[in-house]
PDB file of C-alpha atoms in Angstrom:
ATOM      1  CA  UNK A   1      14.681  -0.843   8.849  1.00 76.00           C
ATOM      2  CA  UNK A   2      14.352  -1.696   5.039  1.00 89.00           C
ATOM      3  CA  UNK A   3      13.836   1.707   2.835  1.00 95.00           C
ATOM      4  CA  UNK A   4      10.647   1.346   0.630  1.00 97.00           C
ATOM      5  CA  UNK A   5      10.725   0.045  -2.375  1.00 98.00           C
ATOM      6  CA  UNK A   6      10.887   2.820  -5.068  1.00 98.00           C
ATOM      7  CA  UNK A   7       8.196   1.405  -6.832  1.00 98.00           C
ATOM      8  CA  UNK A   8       5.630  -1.205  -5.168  1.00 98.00           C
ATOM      9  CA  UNK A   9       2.797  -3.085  -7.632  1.00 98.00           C
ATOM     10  CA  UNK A  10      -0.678  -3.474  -5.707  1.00 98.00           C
ATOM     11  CA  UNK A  11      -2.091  -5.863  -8.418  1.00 98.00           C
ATOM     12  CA  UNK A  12      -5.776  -6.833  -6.942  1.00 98.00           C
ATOM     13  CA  UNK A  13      -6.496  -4.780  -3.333  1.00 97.00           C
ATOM     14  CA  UNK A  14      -9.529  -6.396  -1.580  1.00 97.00           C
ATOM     15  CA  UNK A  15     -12.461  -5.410  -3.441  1.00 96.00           C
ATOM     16  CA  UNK A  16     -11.611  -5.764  -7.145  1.00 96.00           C
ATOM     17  CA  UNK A  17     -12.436  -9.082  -9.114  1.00 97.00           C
ATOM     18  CA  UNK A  18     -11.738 -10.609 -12.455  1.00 97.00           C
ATOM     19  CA  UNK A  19     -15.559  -9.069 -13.312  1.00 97.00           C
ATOM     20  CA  UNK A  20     -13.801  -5.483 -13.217  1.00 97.00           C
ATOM     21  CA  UNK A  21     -10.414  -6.822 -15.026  1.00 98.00           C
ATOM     22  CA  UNK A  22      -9.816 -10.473 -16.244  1.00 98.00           C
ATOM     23  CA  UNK A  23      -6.396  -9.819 -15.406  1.00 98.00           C
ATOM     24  CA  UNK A  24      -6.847  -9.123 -12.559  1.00 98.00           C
ATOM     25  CA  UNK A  25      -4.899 -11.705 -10.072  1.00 98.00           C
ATOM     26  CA  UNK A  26      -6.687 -13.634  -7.700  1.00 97.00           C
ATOM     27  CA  UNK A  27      -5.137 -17.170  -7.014  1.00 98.00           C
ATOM     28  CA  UNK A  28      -1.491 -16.908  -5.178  1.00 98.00           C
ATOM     29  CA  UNK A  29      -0.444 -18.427  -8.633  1.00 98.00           C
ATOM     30  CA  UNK A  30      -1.816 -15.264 -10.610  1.00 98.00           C
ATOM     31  CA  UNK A  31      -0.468 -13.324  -8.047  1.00 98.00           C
ATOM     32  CA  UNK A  32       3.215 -14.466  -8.258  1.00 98.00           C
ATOM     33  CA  UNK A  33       2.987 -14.659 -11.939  1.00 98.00           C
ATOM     34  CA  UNK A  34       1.829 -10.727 -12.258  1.00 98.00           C
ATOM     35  CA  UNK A  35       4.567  -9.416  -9.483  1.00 98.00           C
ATOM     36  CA  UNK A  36       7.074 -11.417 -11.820  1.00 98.00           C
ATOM     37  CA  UNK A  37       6.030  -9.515 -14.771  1.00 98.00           C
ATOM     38  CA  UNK A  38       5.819  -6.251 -12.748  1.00 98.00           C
ATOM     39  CA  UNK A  39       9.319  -7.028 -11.493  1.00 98.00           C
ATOM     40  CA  UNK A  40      10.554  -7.451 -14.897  1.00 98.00           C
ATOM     41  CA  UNK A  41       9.087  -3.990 -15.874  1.00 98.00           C
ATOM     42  CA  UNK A  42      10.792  -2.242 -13.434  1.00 98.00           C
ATOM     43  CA  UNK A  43       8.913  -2.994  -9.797  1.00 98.00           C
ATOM     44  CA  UNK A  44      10.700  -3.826  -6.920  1.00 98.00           C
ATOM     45  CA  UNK A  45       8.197  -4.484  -4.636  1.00 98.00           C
ATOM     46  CA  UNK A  46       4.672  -6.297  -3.631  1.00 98.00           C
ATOM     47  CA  UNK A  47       2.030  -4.866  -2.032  1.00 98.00           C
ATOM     48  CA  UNK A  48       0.244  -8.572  -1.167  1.00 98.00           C
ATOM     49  CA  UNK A  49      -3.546  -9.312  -0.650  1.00 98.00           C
ATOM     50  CA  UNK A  50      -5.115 -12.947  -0.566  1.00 98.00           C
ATOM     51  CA  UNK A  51      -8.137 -13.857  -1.448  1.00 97.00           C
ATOM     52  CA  UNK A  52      -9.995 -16.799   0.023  1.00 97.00           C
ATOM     53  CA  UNK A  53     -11.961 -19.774  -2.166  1.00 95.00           C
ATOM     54  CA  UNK A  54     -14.759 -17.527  -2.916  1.00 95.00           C
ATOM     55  CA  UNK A  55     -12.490 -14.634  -4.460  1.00 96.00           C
ATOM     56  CA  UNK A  56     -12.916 -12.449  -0.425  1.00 96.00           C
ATOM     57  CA  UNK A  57     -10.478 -10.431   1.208  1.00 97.00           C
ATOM     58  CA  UNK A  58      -8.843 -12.512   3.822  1.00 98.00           C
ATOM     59  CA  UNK A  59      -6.362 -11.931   6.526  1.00 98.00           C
ATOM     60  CA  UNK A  60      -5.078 -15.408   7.697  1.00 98.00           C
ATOM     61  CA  UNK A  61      -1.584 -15.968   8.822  1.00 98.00           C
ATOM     62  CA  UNK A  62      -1.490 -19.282   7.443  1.00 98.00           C
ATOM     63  CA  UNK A  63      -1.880 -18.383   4.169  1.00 98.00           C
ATOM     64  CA  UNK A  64      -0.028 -15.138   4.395  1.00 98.00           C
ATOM     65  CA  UNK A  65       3.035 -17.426   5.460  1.00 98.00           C
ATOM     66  CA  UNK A  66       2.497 -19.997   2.355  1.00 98.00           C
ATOM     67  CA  UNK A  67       2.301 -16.745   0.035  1.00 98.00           C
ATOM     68  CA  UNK A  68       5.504 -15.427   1.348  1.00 98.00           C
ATOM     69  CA  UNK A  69       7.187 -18.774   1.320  1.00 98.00           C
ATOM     70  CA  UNK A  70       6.263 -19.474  -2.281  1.00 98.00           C
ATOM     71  CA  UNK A  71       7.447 -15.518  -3.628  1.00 98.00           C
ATOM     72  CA  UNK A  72      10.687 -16.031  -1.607  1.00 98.00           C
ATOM     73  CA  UNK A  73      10.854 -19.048  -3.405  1.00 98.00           C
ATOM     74  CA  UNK A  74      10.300 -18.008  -6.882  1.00 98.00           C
ATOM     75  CA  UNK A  75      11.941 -14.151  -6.417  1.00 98.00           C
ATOM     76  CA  UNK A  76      13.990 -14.135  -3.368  1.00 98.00           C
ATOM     77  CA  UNK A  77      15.035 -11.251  -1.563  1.00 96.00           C
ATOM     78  CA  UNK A  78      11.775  -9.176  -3.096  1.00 98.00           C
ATOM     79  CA  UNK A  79      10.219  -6.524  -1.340  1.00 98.00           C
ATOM     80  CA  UNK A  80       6.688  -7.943   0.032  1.00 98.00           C
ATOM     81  CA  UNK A  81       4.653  -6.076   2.133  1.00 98.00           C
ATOM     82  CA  UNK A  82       1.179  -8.082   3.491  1.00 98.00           C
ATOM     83  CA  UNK A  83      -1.852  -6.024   3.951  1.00 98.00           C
ATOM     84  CA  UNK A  84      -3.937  -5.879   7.120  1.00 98.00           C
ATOM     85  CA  UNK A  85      -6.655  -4.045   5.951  1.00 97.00           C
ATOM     86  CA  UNK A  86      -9.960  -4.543   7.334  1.00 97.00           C
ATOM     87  CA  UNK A  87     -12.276  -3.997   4.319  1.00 95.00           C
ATOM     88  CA  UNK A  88     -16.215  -4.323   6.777  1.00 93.00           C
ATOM     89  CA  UNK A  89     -14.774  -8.176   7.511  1.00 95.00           C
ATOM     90  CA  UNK A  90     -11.927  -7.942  10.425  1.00 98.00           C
ATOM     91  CA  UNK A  91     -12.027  -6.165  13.587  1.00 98.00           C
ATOM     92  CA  UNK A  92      -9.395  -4.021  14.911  1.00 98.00           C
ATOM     93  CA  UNK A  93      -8.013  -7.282  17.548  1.00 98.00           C
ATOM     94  CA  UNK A  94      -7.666  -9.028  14.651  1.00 98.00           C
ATOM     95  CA  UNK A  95      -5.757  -7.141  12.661  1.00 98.00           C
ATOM     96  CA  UNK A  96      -3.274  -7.241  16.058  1.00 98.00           C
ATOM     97  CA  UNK A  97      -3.958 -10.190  16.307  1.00 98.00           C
ATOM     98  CA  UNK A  98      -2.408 -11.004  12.751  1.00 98.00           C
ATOM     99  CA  UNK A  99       0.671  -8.677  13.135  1.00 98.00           C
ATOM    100  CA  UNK A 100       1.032 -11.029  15.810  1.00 97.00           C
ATOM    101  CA  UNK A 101       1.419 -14.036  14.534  1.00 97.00           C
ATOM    102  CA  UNK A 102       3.501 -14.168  11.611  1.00 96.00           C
ATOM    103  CA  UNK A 103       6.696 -11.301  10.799  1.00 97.00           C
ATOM    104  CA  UNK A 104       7.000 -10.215   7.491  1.00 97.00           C
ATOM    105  CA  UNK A 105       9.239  -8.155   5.962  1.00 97.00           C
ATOM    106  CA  UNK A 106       6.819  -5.403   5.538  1.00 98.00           C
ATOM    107  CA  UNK A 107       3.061  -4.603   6.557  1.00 98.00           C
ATOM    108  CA  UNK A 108       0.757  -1.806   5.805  1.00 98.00           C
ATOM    109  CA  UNK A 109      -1.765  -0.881   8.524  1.00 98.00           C
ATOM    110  CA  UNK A 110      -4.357   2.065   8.328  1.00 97.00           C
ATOM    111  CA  UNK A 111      -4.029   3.898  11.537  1.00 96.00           C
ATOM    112  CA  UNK A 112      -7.730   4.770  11.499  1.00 95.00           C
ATOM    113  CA  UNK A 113      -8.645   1.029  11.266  1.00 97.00           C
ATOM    114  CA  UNK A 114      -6.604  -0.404  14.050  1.00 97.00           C
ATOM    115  CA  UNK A 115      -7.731   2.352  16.184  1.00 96.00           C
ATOM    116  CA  UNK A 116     -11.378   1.931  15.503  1.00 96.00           C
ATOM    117  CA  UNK A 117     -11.894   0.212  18.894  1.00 96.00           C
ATOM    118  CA  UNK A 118      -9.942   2.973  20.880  1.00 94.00           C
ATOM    119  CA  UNK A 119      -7.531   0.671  22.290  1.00 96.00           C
ATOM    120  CA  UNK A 120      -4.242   2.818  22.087  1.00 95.00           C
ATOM    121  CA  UNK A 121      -2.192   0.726  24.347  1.00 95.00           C
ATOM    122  CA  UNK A 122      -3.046  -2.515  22.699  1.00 97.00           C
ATOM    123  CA  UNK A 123      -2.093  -0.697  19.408  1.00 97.00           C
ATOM    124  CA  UNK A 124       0.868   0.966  20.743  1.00 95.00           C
ATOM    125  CA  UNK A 125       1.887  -2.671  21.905  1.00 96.00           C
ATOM    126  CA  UNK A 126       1.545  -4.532  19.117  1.00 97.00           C
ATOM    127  CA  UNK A 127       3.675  -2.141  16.622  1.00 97.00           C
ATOM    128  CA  UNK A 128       6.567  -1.838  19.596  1.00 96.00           C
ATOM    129  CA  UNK A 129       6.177  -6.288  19.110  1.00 97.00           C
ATOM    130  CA  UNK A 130       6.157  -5.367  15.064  1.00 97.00           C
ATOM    131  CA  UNK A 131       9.547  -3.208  15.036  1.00 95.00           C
ATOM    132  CA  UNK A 132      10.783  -5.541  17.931  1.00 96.00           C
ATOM    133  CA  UNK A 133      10.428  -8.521  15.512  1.00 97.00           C
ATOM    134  CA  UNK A 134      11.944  -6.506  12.563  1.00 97.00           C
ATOM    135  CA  UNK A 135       8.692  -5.546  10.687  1.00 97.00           C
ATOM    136  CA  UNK A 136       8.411  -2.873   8.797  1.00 97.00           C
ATOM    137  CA  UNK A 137       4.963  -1.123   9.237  1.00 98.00           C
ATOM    138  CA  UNK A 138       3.790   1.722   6.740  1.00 98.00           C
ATOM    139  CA  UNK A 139       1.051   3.820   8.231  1.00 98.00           C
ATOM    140  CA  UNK A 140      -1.932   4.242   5.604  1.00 98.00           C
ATOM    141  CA  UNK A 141      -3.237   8.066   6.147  1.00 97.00           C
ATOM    142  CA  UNK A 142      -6.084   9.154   3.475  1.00 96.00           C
ATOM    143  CA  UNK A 143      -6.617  12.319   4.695  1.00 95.00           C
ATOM    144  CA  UNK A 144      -6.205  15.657   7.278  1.00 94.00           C
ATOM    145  CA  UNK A 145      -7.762  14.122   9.857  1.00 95.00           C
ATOM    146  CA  UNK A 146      -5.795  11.129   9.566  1.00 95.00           C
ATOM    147  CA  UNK A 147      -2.633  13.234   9.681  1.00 95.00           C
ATOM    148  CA  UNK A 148      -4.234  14.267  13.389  1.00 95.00           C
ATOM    149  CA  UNK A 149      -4.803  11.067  14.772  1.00 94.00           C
ATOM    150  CA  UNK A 150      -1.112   9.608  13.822  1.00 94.00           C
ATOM    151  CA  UNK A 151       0.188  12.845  15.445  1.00 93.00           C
ATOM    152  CA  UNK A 152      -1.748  12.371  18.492  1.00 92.00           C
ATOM    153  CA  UNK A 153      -0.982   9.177  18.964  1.00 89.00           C
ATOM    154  CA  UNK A 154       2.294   9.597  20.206  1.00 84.00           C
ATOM    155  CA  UNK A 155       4.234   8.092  17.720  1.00 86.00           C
ATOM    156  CA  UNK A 156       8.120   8.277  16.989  1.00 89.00           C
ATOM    157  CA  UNK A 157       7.578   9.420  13.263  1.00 90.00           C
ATOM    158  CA  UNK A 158      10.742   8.019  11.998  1.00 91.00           C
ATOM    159  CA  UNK A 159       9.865   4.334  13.418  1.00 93.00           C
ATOM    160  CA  UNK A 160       7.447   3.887  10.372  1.00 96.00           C
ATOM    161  CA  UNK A 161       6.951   4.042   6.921  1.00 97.00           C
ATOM    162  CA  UNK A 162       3.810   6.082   5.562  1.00 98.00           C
ATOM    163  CA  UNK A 163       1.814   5.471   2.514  1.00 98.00           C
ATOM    164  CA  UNK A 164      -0.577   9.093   1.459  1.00 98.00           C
ATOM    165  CA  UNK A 165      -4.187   7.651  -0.508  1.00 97.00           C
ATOM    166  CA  UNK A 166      -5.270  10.056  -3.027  1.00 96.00           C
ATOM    167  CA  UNK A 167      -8.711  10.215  -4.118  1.00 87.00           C
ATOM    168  CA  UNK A 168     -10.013   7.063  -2.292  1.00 78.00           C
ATOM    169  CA  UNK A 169     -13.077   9.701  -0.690  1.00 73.00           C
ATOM    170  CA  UNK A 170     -12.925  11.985  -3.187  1.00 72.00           C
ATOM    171  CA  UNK A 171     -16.152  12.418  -5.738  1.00 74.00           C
ATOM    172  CA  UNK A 172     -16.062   9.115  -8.154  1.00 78.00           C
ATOM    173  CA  UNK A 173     -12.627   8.188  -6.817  1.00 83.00           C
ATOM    174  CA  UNK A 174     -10.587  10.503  -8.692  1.00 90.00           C
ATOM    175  CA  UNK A 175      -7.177  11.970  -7.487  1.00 94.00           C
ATOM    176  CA  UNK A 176      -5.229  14.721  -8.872  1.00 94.00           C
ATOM    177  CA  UNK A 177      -1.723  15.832  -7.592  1.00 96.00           C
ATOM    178  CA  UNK A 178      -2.910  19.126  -5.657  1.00 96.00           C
ATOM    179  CA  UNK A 179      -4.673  16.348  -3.314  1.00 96.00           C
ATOM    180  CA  UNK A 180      -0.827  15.703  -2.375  1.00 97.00           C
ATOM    181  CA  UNK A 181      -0.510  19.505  -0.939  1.00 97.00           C
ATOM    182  CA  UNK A 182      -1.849  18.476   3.001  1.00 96.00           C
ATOM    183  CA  UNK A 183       0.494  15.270   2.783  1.00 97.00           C
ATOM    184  CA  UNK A 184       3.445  17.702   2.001  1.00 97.00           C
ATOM    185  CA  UNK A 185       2.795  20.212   4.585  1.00 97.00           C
ATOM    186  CA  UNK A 186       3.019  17.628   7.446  1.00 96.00           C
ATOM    187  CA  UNK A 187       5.747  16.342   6.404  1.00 96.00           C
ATOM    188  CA  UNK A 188       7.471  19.252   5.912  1.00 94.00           C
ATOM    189  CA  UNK A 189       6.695  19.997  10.114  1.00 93.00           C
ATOM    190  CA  UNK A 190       8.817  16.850  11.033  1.00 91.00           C
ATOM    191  CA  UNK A 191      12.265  17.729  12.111  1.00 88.00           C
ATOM    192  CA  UNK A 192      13.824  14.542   9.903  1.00 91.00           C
ATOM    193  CA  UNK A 193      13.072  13.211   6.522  1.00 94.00           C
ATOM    194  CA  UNK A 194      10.524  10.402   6.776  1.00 96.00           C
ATOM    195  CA  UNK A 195      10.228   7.298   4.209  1.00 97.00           C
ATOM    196  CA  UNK A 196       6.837   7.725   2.543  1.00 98.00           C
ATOM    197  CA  UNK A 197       5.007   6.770  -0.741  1.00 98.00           C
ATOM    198  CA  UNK A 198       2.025   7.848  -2.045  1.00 98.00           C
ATOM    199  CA  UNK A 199      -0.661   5.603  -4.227  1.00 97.00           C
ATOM    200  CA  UNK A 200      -3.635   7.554  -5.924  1.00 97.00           C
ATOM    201  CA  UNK A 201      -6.986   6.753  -7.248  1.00 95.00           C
ATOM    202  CA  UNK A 202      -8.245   7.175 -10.947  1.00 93.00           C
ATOM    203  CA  UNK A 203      -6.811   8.136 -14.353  1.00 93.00           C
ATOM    204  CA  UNK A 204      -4.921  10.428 -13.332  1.00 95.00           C
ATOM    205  CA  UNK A 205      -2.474   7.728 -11.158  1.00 96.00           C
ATOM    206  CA  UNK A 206       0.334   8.663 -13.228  1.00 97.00           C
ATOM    207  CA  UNK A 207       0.435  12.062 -12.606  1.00 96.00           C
ATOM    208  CA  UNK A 208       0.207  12.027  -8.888  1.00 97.00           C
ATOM    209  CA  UNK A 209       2.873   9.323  -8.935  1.00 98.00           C
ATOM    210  CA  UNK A 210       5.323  11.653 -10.607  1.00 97.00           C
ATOM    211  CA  UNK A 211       4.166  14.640  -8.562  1.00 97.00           C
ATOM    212  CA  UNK A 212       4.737  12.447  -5.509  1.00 97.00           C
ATOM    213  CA  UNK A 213       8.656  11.195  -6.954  1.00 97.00           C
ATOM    214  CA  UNK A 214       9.012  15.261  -7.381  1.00 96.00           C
ATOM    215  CA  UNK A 215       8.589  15.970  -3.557  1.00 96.00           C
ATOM    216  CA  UNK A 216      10.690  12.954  -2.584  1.00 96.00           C
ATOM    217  CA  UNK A 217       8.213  10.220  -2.231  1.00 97.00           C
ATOM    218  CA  UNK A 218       7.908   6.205  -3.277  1.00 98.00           C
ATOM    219  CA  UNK A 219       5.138   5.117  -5.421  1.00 98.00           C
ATOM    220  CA  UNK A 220       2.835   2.357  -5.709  1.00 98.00           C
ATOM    221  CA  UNK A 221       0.869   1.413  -8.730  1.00 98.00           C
ATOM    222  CA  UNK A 222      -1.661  -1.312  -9.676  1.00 98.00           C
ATOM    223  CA  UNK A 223      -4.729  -2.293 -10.065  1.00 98.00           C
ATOM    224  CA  UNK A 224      -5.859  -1.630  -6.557  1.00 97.00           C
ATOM    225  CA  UNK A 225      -6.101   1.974  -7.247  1.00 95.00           C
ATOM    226  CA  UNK A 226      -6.534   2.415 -11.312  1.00 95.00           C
ATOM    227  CA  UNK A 227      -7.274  -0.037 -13.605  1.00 97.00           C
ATOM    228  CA  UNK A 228      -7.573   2.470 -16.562  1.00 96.00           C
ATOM    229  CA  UNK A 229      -4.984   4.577 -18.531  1.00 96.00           C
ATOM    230  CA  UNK A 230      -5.000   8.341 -18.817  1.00 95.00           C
ATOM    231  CA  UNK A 231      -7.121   8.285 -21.594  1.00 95.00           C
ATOM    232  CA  UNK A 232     -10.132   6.076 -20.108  1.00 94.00           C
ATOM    233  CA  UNK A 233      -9.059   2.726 -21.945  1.00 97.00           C
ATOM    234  CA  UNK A 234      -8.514  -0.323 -19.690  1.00 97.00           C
ATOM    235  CA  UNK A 235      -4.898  -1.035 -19.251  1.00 98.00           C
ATOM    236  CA  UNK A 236      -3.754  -4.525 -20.613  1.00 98.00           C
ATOM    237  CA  UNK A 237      -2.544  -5.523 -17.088  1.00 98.00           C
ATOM    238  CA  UNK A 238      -0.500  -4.519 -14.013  1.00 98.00           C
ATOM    239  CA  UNK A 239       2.733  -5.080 -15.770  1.00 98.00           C
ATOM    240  CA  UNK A 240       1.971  -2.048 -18.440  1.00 98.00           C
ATOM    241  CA  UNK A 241       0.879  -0.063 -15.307  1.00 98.00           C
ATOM    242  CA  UNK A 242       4.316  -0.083 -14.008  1.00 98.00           C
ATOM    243  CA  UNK A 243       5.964  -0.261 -17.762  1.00 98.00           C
ATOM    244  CA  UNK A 244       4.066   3.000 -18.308  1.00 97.00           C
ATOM    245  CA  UNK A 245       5.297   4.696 -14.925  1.00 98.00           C
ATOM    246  CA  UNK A 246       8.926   4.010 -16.119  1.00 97.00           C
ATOM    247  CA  UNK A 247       8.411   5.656 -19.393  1.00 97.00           C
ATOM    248  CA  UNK A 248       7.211   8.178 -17.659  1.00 97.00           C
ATOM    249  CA  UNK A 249       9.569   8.958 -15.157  1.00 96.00           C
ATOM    250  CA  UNK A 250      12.538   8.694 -17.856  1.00 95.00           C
ATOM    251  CA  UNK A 251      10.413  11.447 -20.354  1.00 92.00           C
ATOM    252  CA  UNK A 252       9.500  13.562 -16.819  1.00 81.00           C
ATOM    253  CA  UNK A 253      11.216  16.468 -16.063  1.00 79.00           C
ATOM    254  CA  UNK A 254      10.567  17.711 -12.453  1.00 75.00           C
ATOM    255  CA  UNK A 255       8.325  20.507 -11.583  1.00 66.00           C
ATOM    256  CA  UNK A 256      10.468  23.711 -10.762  1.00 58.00           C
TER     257      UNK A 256
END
């Protein structure tokens, strides 16, 4: 298994559209254009979504395969993790269904979406085919009861990769790094270290990035989760996001 990436760009997410950032990338082209500019201040890994011709969320293995042709093409041997996130449009069996057909390096699946349906044995099946095939899957838990379901389900915790949402339930989508205190204490009742990230909601990103780095974690940045800076002004574009989180790492000193 590949560790995470220290630092992973999200640039667009499902929902968000050039109408809530112009810079926001939509078009593979934007796409590959902003993770080179992310790379180049200081990312070193993609946290993919496609859109289809009318701007949507899609999950199609087609074009997931064409996307990670054309990155390996222009930056080969980057991180890229696809998304299979579900967003009101795919069912459970077809977010299988796309793990399934194509094997990327990396894919991030929210345990409470693939489970919606209550099939645990075609879940169970299809990550044993993931981590079979080589794939990387990071577990997407947003809360307590989250934490519950992934232990209950019988997993080997060290088999996956977890990524910790702050804020995406929280009143106007705002995180804050004592949200991180739950993620902590589970992980801190598993008998090995596990390889986990957090990404957080809201202005105050940054912080809860560096609170998460403190405690041992990855982080990933973008403008799936914050498209503003601390002080309420829109950031220029994903690139400054992660330019910012480097400046602030060097001038951070850890929490004692």
């Amino acid at each position: 298994m590949t560790a995470l990436p220290r630092i992973m760009v999200a640039p667009n997410g499902a929902r968000r559209t050039k109408a809530d950032h112009p810079q926001l990338p939509m078009t593979l082209p934007e796409v590959v254009a902003t993770t080179q500019a992310c790379a180049a201040a200081g990312a070193d890994g993609l946290h993919l979504h496609l859109r289809d011709d009318d701007g949507a969320h899609i999950l199609d293995a087609g074009l997931y395969a064409e996307a990670l042709a054309e990155l390996d093409r222009q930056m080969p041997g980057f991180y890229v993790q696809i998304t299979t996130e579900a967003v009101g449009r795919y069912t459970p069996a077809a977010q299988r269904a796309l793990l399934q057909q194509i094997t990327p390096v990396g894919a991030s699946v929210a345990l409470r979406e693939v489970l919606d349906d209550g099939d645990i044995t075609a879940t169970r099946d299809t990550f044993a085919d993931c981590r079979a095939r080589g794939i990387d899957l990071q577990l997407i838990l947003y809360d307590q009861d989250d934490l519950k379901i992934c232990d209950n389900f019988g997993l080997q915790p060290d088999d996956y990769k977890y990524l910790f949402v702050l804020g995406r339930y929280s009143a106007g989508q705002q995180s804050a790094p004592s949200d991180l205190a739950p993620f902590l204490q589970w992980l801190g009742g598993k008998p090995d270290p596990l390889d986990w990230a957090i990404c957080a909601f809201g202005r105050a990103e940054i912080d809860c990035l560096l609170a998460a780095h403190d405690a041992g974690g990855k982080m990933r940045i973008g403008f799936e989760n914050a498209i503003h800076r601390a002080d309420g002004t829109l950031a220029r574009d994903n690139a400054e996001r992660v330019s910012t989180l480097r400046a602030a790492l060097s001038a951070h000193t850890p929490a004692r």
